[in-house]
Tab-separated table of C-alpha atoms in Angstrom:
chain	number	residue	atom	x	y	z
A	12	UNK	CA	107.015	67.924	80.779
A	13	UNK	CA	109.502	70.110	81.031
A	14	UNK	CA	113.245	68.831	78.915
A	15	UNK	CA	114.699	68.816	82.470
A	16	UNK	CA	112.307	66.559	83.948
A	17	UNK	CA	108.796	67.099	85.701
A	18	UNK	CA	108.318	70.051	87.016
A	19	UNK	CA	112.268	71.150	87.032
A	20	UNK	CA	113.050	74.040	85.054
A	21	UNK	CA	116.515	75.873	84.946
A	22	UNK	CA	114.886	78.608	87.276
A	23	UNK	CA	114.693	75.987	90.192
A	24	UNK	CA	118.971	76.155	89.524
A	25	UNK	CA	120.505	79.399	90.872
A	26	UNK	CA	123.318	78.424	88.587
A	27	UNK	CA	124.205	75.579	86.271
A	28	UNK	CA	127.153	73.549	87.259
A	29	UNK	CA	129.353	71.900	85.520
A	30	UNK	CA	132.034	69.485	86.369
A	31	UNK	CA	135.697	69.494	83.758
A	32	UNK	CA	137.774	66.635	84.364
A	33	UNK	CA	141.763	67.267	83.876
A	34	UNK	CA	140.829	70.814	84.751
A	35	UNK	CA	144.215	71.769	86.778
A	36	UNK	CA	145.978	73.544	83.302
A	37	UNK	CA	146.063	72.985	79.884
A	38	UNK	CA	142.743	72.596	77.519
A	39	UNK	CA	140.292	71.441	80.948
A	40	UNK	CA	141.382	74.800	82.404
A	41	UNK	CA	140.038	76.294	79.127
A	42	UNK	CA	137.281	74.925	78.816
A	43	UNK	CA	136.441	75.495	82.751
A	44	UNK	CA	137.085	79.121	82.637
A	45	UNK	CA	134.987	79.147	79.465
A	46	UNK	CA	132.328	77.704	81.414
A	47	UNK	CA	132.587	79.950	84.314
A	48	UNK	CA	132.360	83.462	82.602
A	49	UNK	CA	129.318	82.060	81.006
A	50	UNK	CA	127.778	82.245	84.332
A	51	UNK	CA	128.049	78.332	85.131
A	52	UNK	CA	129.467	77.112	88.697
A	53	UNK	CA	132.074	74.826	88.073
A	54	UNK	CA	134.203	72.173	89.580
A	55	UNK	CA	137.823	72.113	88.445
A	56	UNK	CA	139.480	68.038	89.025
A	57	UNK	CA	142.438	67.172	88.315
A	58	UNK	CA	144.571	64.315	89.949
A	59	UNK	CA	146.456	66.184	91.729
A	60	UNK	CA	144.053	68.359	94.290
A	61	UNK	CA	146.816	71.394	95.305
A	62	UNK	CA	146.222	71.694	91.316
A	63	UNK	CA	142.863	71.926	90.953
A	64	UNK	CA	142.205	74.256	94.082
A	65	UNK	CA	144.872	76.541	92.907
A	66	UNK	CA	143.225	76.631	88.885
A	67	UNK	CA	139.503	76.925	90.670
A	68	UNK	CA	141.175	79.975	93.254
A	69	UNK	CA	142.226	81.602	89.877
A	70	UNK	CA	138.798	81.615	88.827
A	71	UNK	CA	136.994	82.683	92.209
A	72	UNK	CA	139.174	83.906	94.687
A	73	UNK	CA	135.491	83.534	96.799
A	74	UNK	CA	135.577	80.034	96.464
A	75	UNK	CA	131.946	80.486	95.774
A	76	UNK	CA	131.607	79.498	92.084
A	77	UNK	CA	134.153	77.733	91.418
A	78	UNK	CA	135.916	74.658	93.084
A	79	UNK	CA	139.013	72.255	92.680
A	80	UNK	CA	139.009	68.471	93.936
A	81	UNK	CA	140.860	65.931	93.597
A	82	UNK	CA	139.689	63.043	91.001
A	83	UNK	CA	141.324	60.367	89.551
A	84	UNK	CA	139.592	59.046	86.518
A	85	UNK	CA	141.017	55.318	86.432
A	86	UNK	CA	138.273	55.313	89.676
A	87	UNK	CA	135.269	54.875	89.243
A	88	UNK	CA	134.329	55.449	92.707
A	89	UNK	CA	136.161	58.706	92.755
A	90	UNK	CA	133.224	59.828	90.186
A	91	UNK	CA	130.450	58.697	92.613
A	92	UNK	CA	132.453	61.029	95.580
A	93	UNK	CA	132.773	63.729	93.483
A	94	UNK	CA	129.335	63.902	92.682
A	95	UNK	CA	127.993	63.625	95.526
A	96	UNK	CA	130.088	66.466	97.534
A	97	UNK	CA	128.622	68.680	93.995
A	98	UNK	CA	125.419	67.642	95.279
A	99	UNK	CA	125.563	68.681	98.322
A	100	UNK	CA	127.575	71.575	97.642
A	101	UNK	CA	125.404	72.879	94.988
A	102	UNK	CA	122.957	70.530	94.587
A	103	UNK	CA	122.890	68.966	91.370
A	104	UNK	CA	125.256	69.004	88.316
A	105	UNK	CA	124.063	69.552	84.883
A	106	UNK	CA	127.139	68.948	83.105
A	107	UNK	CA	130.000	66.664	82.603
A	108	UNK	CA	133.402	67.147	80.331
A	109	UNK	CA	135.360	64.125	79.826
A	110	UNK	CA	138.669	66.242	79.271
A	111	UNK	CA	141.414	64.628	80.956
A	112	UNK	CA	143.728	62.443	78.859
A	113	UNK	CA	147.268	61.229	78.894
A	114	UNK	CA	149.768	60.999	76.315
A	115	UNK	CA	152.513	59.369	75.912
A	116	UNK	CA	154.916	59.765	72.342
A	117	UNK	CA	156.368	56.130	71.711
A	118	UNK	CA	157.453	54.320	69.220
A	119	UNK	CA	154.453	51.885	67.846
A	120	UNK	CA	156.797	48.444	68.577
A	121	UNK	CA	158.238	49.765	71.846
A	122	UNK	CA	154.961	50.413	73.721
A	123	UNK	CA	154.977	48.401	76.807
A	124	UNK	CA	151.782	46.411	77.861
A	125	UNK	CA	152.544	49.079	81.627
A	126	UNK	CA	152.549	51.967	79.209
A	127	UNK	CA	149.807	50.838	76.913
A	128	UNK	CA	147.510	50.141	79.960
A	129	UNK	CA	148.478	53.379	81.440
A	130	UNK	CA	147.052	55.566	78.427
A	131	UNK	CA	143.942	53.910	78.310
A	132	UNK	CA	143.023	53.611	81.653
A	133	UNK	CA	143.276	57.733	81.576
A	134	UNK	CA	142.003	58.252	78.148
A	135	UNK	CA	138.989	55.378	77.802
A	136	UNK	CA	138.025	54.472	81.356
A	137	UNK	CA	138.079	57.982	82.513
A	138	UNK	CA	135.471	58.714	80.297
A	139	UNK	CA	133.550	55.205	80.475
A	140	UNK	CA	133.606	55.734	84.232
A	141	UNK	CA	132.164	59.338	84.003
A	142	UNK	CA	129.232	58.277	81.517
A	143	UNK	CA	128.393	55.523	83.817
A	144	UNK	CA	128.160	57.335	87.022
A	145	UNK	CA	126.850	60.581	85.541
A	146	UNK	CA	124.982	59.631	83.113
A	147	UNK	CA	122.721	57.689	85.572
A	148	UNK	CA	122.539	60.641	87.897
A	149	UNK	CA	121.945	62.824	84.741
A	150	UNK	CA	118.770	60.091	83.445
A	151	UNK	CA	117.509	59.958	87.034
A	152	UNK	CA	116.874	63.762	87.096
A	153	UNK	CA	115.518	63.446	83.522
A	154	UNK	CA	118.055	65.945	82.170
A	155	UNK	CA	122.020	66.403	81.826
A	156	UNK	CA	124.849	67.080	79.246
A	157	UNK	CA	127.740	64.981	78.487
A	158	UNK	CA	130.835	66.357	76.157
A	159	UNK	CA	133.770	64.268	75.847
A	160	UNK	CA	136.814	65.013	74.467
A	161	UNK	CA	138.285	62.909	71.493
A	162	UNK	CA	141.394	63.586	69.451
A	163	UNK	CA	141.976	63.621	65.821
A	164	UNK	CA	144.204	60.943	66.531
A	165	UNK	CA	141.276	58.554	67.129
A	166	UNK	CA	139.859	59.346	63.719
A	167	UNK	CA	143.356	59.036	61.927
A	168	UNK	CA	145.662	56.680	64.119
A	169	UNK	CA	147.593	60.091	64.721
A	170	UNK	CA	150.639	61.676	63.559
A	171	UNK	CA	152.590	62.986	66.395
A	172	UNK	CA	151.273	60.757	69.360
A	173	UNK	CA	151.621	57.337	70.170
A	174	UNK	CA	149.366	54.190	68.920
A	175	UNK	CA	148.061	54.020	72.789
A	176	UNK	CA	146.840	57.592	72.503
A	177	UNK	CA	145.187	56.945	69.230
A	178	UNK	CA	143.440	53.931	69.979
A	179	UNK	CA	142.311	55.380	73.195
A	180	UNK	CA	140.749	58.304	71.615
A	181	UNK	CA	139.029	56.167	69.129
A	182	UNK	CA	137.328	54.345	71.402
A	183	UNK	CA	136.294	57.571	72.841
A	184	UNK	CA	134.664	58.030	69.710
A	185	UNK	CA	132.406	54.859	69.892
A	186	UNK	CA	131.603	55.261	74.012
A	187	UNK	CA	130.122	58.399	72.728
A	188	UNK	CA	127.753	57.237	70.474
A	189	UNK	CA	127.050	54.068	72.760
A	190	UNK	CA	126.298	55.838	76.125
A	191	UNK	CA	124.284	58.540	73.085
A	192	UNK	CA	122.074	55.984	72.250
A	193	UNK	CA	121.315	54.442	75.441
A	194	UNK	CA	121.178	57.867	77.274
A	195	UNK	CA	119.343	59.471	74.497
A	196	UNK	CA	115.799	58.684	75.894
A	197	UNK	CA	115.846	60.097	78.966
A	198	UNK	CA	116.641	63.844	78.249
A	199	UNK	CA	120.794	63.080	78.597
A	200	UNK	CA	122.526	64.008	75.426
A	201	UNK	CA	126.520	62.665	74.617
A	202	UNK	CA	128.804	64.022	72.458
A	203	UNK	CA	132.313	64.282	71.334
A	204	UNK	CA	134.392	66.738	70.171
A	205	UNK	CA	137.692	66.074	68.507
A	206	UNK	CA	140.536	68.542	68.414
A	207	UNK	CA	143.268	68.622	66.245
A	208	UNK	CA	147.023	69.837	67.216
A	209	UNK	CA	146.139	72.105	69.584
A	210	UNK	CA	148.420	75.694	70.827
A	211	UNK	CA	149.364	74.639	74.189
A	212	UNK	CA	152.047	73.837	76.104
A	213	UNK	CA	151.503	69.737	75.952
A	214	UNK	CA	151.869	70.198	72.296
A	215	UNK	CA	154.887	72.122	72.607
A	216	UNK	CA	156.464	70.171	74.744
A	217	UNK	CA	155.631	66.719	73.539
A	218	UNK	CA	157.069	67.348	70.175
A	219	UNK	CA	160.819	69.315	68.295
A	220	UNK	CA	160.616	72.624	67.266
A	221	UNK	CA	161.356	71.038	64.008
A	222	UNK	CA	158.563	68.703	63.991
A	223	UNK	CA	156.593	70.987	64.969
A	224	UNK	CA	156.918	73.515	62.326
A	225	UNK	CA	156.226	70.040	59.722
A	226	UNK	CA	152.872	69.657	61.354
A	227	UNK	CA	151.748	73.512	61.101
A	228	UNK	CA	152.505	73.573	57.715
A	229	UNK	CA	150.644	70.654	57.119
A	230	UNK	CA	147.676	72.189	58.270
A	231	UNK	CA	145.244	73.352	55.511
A	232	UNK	CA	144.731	76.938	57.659
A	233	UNK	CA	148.367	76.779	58.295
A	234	UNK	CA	148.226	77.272	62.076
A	235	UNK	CA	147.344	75.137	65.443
A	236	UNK	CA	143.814	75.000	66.684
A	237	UNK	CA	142.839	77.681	69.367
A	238	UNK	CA	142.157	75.801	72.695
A	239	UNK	CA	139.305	79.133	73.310
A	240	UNK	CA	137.497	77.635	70.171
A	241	UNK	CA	137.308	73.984	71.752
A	242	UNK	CA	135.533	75.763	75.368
A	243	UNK	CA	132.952	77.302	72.763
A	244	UNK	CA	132.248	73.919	71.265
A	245	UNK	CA	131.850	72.174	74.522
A	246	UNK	CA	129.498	75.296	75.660
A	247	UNK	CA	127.416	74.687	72.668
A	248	UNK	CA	126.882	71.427	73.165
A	249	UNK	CA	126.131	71.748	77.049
A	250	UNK	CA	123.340	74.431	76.137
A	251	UNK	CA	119.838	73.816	77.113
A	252	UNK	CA	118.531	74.437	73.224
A	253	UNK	CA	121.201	71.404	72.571
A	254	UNK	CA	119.008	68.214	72.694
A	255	UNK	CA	118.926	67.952	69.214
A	256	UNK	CA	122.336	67.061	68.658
A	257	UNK	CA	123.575	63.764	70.270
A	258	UNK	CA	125.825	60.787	69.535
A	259	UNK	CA	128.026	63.491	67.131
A	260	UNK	CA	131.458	64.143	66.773
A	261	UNK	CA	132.580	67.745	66.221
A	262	UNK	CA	135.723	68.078	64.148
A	263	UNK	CA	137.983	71.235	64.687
A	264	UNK	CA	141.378	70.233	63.040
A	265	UNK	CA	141.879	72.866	61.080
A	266	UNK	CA	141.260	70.591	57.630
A	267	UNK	CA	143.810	68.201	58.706
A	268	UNK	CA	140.761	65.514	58.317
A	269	UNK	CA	137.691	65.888	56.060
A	270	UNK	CA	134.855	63.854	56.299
């Protein structure tokens, strides 16, 4: 038995695709052009769809490789369309990131039940939703990757972001290792990956210049995290020789957290 099922090797798959969720800029753009010039076809979703088509038309002008759709995490359902107009497009997926988040930077006793709700709907049922629906398409076929992406945040109760964001992420932390263990036997591997501060806009934006400068310096390398490195992690652990490694979290803070 083949690890991608019976009789299914990667040969019977012109390409491998892959599907990045919060794909239209930022780290899921990353990570989806990471994916791409590794060969892989992928689909670019963000919530907005003029986004995502114009971040996939960057890729592949051909449209051919490389495709944006709309997909709004909160939805469930919106997973089960998208996958199935992958399927038919390219006819199975082989990977899923779980990139697309939402923070918000409040203070801890001013956090709204609307606003807490709103963070984790984004940051925890975006991902539970995607494990559910593609990780029983994944078991089904006997073979698939899942990567989701967790924040330092979760593992620390976070420094520059709000509780919501934290607690979010943390539970991200713990889906992994539940949908790990129950996926595990069926050839479907789960894992995490938690950045720290990374160099992108968001980061920029979302906090001062002064602030800012506090939290490099407080960085054992003395510098943000490289949003290229992240892609390579997430590449590593969608790799076919990857079935060893499952239910893990992959730090890349820059020392900011030790374990």
């Amino acid at each position: 038995m083949s690890p991608h099922g019976i009789g299914e090797t990667w040969e019977d798959d012109t390409h491998r695709v892959v599907l990045v969720t919060g794909a239209g800029g930022g780290l899921g753009s990353c990570i989806a052009g990471r994916f791409f010039d590794r060969g892989y076809r992928v689909a670019l979703t963000d919530l907005d769809e003029q986004t995502a088509a114009k971040a996939a038309t960057e890729l592949d002008p051909t449209g051919q490789n490389a495709v944006g759709l709309a997909l709004d995490v909160r939805d469930k359902d919106a997973f089960v369309r998208v996958r199935d107009q992958l399927v038919e497009r390219w006819g199975a997926v082989h990977v899923l990131v779980n990139n697309a988040g939402y923070s918000k930077v409040e203070p801890l006793m001013d956090i709204s039940p609307e606003s807490f709700d709103a963070v984790v709907r984004t940051n925890l049922d975006g991902p539970f939703f995607g494990c559910q629906v593609f990780g029983a398409y994944f078991a089904e076929r006997g073979y698939g990757r899942i990567v989701n992406i967790g924040s330092l945040a979760g593992q620390n109760g976070g420094t520059a972001t709000g509780a919501h964001y934290a607690a979010s992420k943390g539970g991200v932390a713990t889906l992994t290792k539940v949908f790990a263990r129950e996926l595990g036997p069926h050839g479907v591997t789960v894992n995490a990956v938690s950045p720290g501060p990374q160099d992108l806009p968001v980061v920029r934006d979302s906090v001062t210049p002064d602030r800012l400068a506090q939290i490099e310096a407080s960085i054992p390398v003395g510098r943000l995290g490289r949003p290229a490195f992240i892609a390579d992690m997430c590449l590593l652990l969608a790799a076919e020789h990857a079935d060893a490694v499952t239910g893990a979290c992959w730090d890349a803070n820059g020392g900011l957290y030790m374990r």
